[in-house]
XYZ file of C-alpha atoms in Angstrom:
248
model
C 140.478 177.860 -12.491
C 141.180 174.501 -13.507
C 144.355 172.397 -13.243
C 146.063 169.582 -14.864
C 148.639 167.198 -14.150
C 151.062 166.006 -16.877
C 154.042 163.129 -16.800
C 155.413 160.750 -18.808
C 156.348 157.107 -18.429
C 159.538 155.942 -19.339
C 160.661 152.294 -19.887
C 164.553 151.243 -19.092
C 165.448 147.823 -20.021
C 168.819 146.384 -19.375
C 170.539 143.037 -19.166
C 172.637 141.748 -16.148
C 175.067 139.465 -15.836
C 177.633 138.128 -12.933
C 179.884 135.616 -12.913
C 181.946 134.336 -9.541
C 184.451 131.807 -9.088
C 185.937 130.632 -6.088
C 187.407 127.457 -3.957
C 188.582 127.027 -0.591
C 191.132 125.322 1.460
C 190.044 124.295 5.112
C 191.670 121.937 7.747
C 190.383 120.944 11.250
C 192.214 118.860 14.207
C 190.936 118.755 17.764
C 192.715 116.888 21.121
C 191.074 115.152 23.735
C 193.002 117.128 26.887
C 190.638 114.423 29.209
C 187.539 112.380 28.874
C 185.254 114.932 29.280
C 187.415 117.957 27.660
C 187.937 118.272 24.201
C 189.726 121.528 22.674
C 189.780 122.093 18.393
C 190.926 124.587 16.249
C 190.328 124.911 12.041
C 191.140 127.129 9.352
C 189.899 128.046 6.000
C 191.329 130.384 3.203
C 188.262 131.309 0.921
C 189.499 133.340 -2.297
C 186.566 134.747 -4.717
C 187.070 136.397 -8.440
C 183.836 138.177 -9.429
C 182.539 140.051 -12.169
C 179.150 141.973 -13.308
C 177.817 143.520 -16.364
C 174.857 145.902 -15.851
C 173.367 148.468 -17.738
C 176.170 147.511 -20.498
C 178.943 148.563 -18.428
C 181.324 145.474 -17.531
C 183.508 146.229 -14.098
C 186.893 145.254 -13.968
C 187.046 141.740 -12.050
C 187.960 141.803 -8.687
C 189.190 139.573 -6.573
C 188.258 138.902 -2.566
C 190.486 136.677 -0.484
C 189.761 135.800 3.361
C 191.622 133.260 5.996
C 189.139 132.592 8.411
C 190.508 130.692 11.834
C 187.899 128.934 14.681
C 188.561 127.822 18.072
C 186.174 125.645 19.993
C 185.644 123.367 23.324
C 183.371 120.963 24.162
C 183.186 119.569 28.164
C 181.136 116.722 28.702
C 179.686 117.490 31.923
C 177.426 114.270 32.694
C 176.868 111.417 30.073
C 173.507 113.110 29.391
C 174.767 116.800 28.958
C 177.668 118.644 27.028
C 178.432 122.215 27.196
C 180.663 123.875 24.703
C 182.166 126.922 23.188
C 183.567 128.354 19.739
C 185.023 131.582 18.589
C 185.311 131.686 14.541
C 185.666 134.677 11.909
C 183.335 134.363 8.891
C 183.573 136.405 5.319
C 181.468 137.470 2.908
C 182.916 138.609 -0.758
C 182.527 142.479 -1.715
C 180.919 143.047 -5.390
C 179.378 145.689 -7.783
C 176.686 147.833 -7.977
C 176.494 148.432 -11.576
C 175.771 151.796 -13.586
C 179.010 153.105 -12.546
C 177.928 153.288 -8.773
C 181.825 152.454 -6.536
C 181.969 148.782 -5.769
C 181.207 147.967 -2.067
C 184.036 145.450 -0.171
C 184.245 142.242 1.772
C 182.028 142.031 5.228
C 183.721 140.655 7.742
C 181.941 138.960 11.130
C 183.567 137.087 14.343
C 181.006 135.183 16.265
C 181.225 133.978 19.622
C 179.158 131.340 20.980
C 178.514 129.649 24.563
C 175.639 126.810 25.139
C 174.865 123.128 26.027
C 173.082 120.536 24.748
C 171.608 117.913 26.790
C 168.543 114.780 27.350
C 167.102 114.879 30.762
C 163.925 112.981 31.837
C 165.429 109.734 31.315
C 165.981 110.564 27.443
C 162.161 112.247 27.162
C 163.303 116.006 27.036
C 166.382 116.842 24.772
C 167.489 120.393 25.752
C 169.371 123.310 23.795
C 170.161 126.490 24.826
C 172.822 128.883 23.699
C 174.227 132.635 24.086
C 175.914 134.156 21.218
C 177.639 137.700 20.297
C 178.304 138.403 16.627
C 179.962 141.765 15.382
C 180.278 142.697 11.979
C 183.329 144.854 10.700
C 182.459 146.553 7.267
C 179.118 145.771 7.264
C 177.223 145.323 3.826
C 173.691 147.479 4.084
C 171.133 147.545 1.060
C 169.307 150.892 -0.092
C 167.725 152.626 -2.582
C 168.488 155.416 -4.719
C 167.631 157.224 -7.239
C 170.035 156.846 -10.786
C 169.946 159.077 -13.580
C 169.743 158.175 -17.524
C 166.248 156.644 -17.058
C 167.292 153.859 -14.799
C 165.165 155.880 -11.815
C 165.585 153.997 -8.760
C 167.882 150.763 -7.932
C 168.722 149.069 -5.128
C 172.433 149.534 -4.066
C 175.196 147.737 -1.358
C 177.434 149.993 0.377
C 179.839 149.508 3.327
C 179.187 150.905 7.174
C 181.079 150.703 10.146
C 180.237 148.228 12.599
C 176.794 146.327 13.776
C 176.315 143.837 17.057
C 174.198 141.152 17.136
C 173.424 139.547 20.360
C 170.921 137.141 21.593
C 169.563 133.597 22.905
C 168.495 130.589 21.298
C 166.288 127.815 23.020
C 164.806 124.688 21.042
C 163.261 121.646 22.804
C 161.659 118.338 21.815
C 159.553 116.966 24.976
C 157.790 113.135 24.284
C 155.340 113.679 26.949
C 153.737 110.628 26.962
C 153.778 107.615 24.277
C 151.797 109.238 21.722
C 152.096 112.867 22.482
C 155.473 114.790 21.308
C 155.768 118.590 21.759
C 158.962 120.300 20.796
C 159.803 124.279 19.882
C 162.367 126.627 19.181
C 162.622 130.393 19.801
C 165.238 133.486 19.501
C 165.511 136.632 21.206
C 167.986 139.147 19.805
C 169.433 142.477 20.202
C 170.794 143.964 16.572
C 172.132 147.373 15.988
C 174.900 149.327 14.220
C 177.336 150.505 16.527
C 179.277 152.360 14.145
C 177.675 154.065 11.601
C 180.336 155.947 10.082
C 179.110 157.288 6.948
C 176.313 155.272 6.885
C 173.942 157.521 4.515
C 170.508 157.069 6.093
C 172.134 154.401 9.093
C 172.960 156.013 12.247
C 174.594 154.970 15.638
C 171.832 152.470 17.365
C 169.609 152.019 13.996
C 168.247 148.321 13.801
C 169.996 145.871 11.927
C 167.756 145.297 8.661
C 165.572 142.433 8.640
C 166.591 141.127 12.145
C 163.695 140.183 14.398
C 163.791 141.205 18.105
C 161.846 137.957 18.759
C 160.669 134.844 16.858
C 159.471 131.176 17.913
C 157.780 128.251 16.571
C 155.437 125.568 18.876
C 154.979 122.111 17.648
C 152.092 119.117 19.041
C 152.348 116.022 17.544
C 149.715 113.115 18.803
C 149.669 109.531 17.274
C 146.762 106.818 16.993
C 145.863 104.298 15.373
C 142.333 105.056 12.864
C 142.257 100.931 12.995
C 144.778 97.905 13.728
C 146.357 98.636 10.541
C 146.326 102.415 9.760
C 148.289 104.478 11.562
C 147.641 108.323 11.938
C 148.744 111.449 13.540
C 147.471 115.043 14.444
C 149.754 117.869 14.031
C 149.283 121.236 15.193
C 151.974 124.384 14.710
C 152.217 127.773 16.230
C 154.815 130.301 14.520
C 155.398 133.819 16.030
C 157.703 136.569 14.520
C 158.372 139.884 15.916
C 158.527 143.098 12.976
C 161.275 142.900 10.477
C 163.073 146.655 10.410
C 164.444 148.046 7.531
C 165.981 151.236 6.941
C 166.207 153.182 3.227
Protein backbone atom coordinates (compact mmCIF):
# COMPACT_ATOMS: atom_id res chain seq x y z
CA UNK A 1 0.00 0.00 0.00
CA UNK A 2 1.14 3.39 -0.14
CA UNK A 3 1.31 6.10 2.54
CA UNK A 4 1.29 9.76 2.91
CA UNK A 5 2.18 12.24 5.34
CA UNK A 6 0.12 15.45 5.75
CA UNK A 7 0.73 18.79 8.13
CA UNK A 8 0.32 22.16 8.02
CA UNK A 9 2.46 25.17 8.85
CA UNK A 10 1.26 27.74 10.92
CA UNK A 11 2.72 31.28 11.38
CA UNK A 12 2.27 33.19 14.99
CA UNK A 13 3.43 36.66 15.06
CA UNK A 14 3.35 38.74 18.15
CA UNK A 15 4.86 41.90 19.54
CA UNK A 16 6.78 42.19 22.92
CA UNK A 17 7.40 44.74 25.00
CA UNK A 18 9.07 45.31 28.70
CA UNK A 19 9.71 48.12 30.46
CA UNK A 20 11.87 48.22 34.01
CA UNK A 21 12.71 50.92 36.22
CA UNK A 22 14.79 50.90 39.09
CA UNK A 23 17.57 52.87 41.37
CA UNK A 24 19.56 51.97 44.22
CA UNK A 25 20.91 53.25 47.41
CA UNK A 26 24.41 51.81 48.53
CA UNK A 27 26.94 52.95 51.26
CA UNK A 28 30.41 51.49 52.14
CA UNK A 29 32.89 52.33 55.23
CA UNK A 30 35.83 50.15 56.18
CA UNK A 31 38.46 50.61 59.46
CA UNK A 32 41.96 50.03 59.51
CA UNK A 33 41.98 47.65 62.96
CA UNK A 34 46.19 47.70 62.21
CA UNK A 35 48.55 48.27 59.38
CA UNK A 36 48.17 45.21 57.83
CA UNK A 37 44.31 44.49 58.83
CA UNK A 38 41.62 46.17 57.32
CA UNK A 39 37.83 45.08 58.07
CA UNK A 40 34.63 46.80 55.72
CA UNK A 41 31.18 46.36 55.56
CA UNK A 42 28.46 47.98 52.71
CA UNK A 43 24.97 47.91 51.95
CA UNK A 44 22.71 48.39 49.07
CA UNK A 45 18.80 48.51 48.77
CA UNK A 46 18.01 47.76 45.00
CA UNK A 47 14.10 48.26 44.28
CA UNK A 48 12.85 47.25 40.56
CA UNK A 49 9.16 48.02 38.94
CA UNK A 50 8.75 45.89 35.79
CA UNK A 51 6.31 45.31 33.26
CA UNK A 52 5.78 43.09 29.90
CA UNK A 53 3.36 42.90 27.14
CA UNK A 54 3.44 39.66 25.09
CA UNK A 55 1.21 38.04 22.91
CA UNK A 56 -1.17 41.23 23.62
CA UNK A 57 -1.63 40.44 27.12
CA UNK A 58 -0.10 43.30 29.46
CA UNK A 59 0.77 41.83 33.23
CA UNK A 60 0.05 43.82 36.05
CA UNK A 61 3.45 45.65 37.11
CA UNK A 62 5.24 44.28 39.76
CA UNK A 63 7.51 45.43 41.88
CA UNK A 64 10.96 43.59 43.34
CA UNK A 65 12.79 45.14 46.26
CA UNK A 66 16.17 43.62 47.80
CA UNK A 67 18.71 45.00 50.71
CA UNK A 68 21.76 43.36 50.00
CA UNK A 69 24.63 43.66 52.98
CA UNK A 70 28.69 42.61 52.36
CA UNK A 71 31.34 42.03 54.78
CA UNK A 72 34.97 41.86 53.80
CA UNK A 73 38.81 41.77 55.15
CA UNK A 74 41.82 42.35 53.65
CA UNK A 75 45.40 41.37 55.70
CA UNK A 76 48.39 42.53 54.19
CA UNK A 77 50.64 39.78 54.85
CA UNK A 78 54.11 41.04 53.28
CA UNK A 79 54.41 44.35 51.22
CA UNK A 80 54.30 42.09 48.14
CA UNK A 81 51.18 39.92 49.09
CA UNK A 82 47.54 40.55 50.47
CA UNK A 83 45.09 37.98 51.34
CA UNK A 84 41.48 38.78 51.84
CA UNK A 85 37.95 37.74 52.36
CA UNK A 86 34.19 38.88 51.62
CA UNK A 87 30.81 37.50 52.31
CA UNK A 88 27.96 39.55 50.27
CA UNK A 89 24.21 38.67 49.20
CA UNK A 90 23.39 39.53 45.56
CA UNK A 91 19.66 39.81 43.83
CA UNK A 92 18.29 39.39 40.78
CA UNK A 93 14.56 40.88 39.95
CA UNK A 94 11.67 38.20 39.25
CA UNK A 95 9.57 38.98 35.87
CA UNK A 96 6.99 37.53 33.37
CA UNK A 97 6.64 34.93 31.13
CA UNK A 98 3.98 36.18 28.96
CA UNK A 99 0.85 34.29 27.37
CA UNK A 100 -0.64 33.99 30.69
CA UNK A 101 2.18 31.55 31.93
CA UNK A 102 2.54 32.57 36.37
CA UNK A 103 5.29 35.10 36.77
CA UNK A 104 8.55 33.60 38.20
CA UNK A 105 10.19 35.69 41.49
CA UNK A 106 13.39 37.30 42.63
CA UNK A 107 16.73 34.89 42.74
CA UNK A 108 18.53 35.36 45.50
CA UNK A 109 22.57 34.30 45.87
CA UNK A 110 25.17 34.78 48.95
CA UNK A 111 28.70 34.33 47.84
CA UNK A 112 31.57 33.67 49.87
CA UNK A 113 34.98 34.26 48.82
CA UNK A 114 38.67 33.54 50.24
CA UNK A 115 42.03 34.37 48.07
CA UNK A 116 45.24 36.49 47.78
CA UNK A 117 46.77 38.47 45.48
CA UNK A 118 50.38 38.93 45.31
CA UNK A 119 53.99 39.92 42.96
CA UNK A 120 56.77 37.59 43.71
CA UNK A 121 60.00 37.32 41.61
CA UNK A 122 61.06 40.68 42.42
CA UNK A 123 57.76 42.17 40.73
CA UNK A 124 58.12 39.55 37.49
CA UNK A 125 55.21 37.12 38.52
CA UNK A 126 51.91 38.77 39.81
CA UNK A 127 49.86 35.94 41.43
CA UNK A 128 45.96 35.37 42.00
CA UNK A 129 44.31 32.68 43.37
CA UNK A 130 40.96 32.40 45.02
CA UNK A 131 38.28 29.82 46.56
CA UNK A 132 34.73 30.71 46.40
CA UNK A 133 31.18 29.07 47.45
CA UNK A 134 28.05 30.61 45.95
CA UNK A 135 24.43 29.25 46.76
CA UNK A 136 21.48 30.34 45.14
CA UNK A 137 18.01 30.46 47.02
CA UNK A 138 15.05 30.52 44.44
CA UNK A 139 16.94 29.86 41.65
CA UNK A 140 15.75 31.20 38.13
CA UNK A 141 16.05 28.04 35.45
CA UNK A 142 15.09 28.52 31.64
CA UNK A 143 13.00 25.80 29.63
CA UNK A 144 10.93 25.09 26.99
CA UNK A 145 7.46 24.27 26.53
CA UNK A 146 5.03 23.80 24.48
CA UNK A 147 1.93 26.78 24.44
CA UNK A 148 -1.27 26.40 22.88
CA UNK A 149 -3.21 28.99 20.45
CA UNK A 150 -0.49 28.62 17.77
CA UNK A 151 2.31 30.06 19.79
CA UNK A 152 3.89 26.19 19.80
CA UNK A 153 6.91 26.29 21.79
CA UNK A 154 8.52 29.27 24.02
CA UNK A 155 11.07 29.51 26.22
CA UNK A 156 9.93 30.03 29.90
CA UNK A 157 11.68 31.13 33.63
CA UNK A 158 10.47 29.36 36.55
CA UNK A 159 11.71 29.19 40.18
CA UNK A 160 13.63 25.93 41.87
CA UNK A 161 14.92 25.33 45.10
CA UNK A 162 18.44 25.71 45.69
CA UNK A 163 21.84 25.29 43.43
CA UNK A 164 25.76 25.41 44.79
CA UNK A 165 28.38 26.65 42.97
CA UNK A 166 31.83 25.99 44.09
CA UNK A 167 35.20 26.30 42.62
CA UNK A 168 38.85 27.88 42.09
CA UNK A 169 40.12 30.62 40.17
CA UNK A 170 43.92 31.07 39.21
CA UNK A 171 45.20 33.93 36.74
CA UNK A 172 48.91 34.83 36.33
CA UNK A 173 51.00 37.28 34.31
CA UNK A 174 54.82 35.97 34.31
CA UNK A 175 57.50 38.62 32.30
CA UNK A 176 59.94 35.94 31.81
CA UNK A 177 62.53 37.69 30.36
CA UNK A 178 62.63 41.39 28.76
CA UNK A 179 60.77 40.65 25.75
CA UNK A 180 58.87 37.56 26.58
CA UNK A 181 55.48 37.94 28.78
CA UNK A 182 53.27 34.87 29.44
CA UNK A 183 50.23 35.23 31.60
CA UNK A 184 46.78 32.92 31.94
CA UNK A 185 43.78 32.42 33.76
CA UNK A 186 41.72 29.27 34.48
CA UNK A 187 38.49 28.01 36.60
CA UNK A 188 37.52 24.82 37.92
CA UNK A 189 33.99 24.51 39.27
CA UNK A 190 31.56 22.27 40.83
CA UNK A 191 27.67 23.44 39.97
CA UNK A 192 24.59 21.59 40.88
CA UNK A 193 21.05 22.01 42.25
CA UNK A 194 20.81 20.87 45.61
CA UNK A 195 17.27 21.36 45.94
CA UNK A 196 15.20 20.69 43.26
CA UNK A 197 11.91 21.00 44.67
CA UNK A 198 9.52 21.05 41.95
CA UNK A 199 11.91 21.58 39.52
CA UNK A 200 9.93 20.11 36.33
CA UNK A 201 12.69 18.36 34.37
CA UNK A 202 15.65 19.56 37.29
CA UNK A 203 16.37 17.05 39.82
CA UNK A 204 18.57 16.79 43.04
CA UNK A 205 22.43 16.82 41.63
CA UNK A 206 21.43 18.01 37.88
CA UNK A 207 24.18 20.46 36.49
CA UNK A 208 23.76 23.97 36.77
CA UNK A 209 22.91 25.19 33.05
CA UNK A 210 25.60 26.60 31.12
CA UNK A 211 28.30 26.26 33.88
CA UNK A 212 31.58 24.76 32.73
CA UNK A 213 33.34 22.15 34.94
CA UNK A 214 36.62 23.61 33.57
CA UNK A 215 37.81 26.53 31.40
CA UNK A 216 41.30 28.40 30.85
CA UNK A 217 42.96 30.70 28.57
CA UNK A 218 47.14 30.75 27.83
CA UNK A 219 48.69 33.88 26.61
CA UNK A 220 52.69 34.41 24.89
CA UNK A 221 53.54 37.66 24.13
CA UNK A 222 57.29 38.29 22.55
CA UNK A 223 58.55 41.83 21.50
CA UNK A 224 61.28 42.97 18.83
CA UNK A 225 62.17 45.39 17.06
CA UNK A 226 61.52 44.71 12.77
CA UNK A 227 64.22 47.82 12.61
CA UNK A 228 65.55 50.77 14.97
CA UNK A 229 62.33 52.40 14.50
CA UNK A 230 59.46 49.84 14.20
CA UNK A 231 58.54 48.08 16.92
CA UNK A 232 56.64 44.65 16.76
CA UNK A 233 55.28 41.84 18.71
CA UNK A 234 54.15 38.11 18.32
CA UNK A 235 51.15 36.99 20.09
CA UNK A 236 50.01 33.61 20.50
CA UNK A 237 46.59 32.43 22.58
CA UNK A 238 45.36 29.12 23.78
CA UNK A 239 41.57 29.00 25.06
CA UNK A 240 40.11 25.73 26.54
CA UNK A 241 36.43 25.23 27.70
CA UNK A 242 34.99 22.20 29.18
CA UNK A 243 30.98 21.23 27.79
CA UNK A 244 28.31 23.68 28.63
CA UNK A 245 25.16 21.48 30.24
CA UNK A 246 21.83 22.35 29.80
CA UNK A 247 18.79 20.75 30.87
CA UNK A 248 15.04 21.18 29.04
Amino acid sequence: GEGYWQGALSIFEYYSSNTSESFSLFADTSYKVSDSLTVGAGVRYFEDTATETLGGVEDVPDTFTSVDPRFYLSYAATEDVNVYASVSKGFRSGGFNGFGLPSFDPEKVWSYELGTKGSFLDGALYLDFAGFYTQYNAMQVRSLILVGGGVGLTSVISNIGKGVIKGLELSFNWKATDALTISGNGTIMDAEITEAGDGGTFMDGSPIDYVADASFTLSANYDFNWTDEMPGFVRVDYSYRDKLPYTF
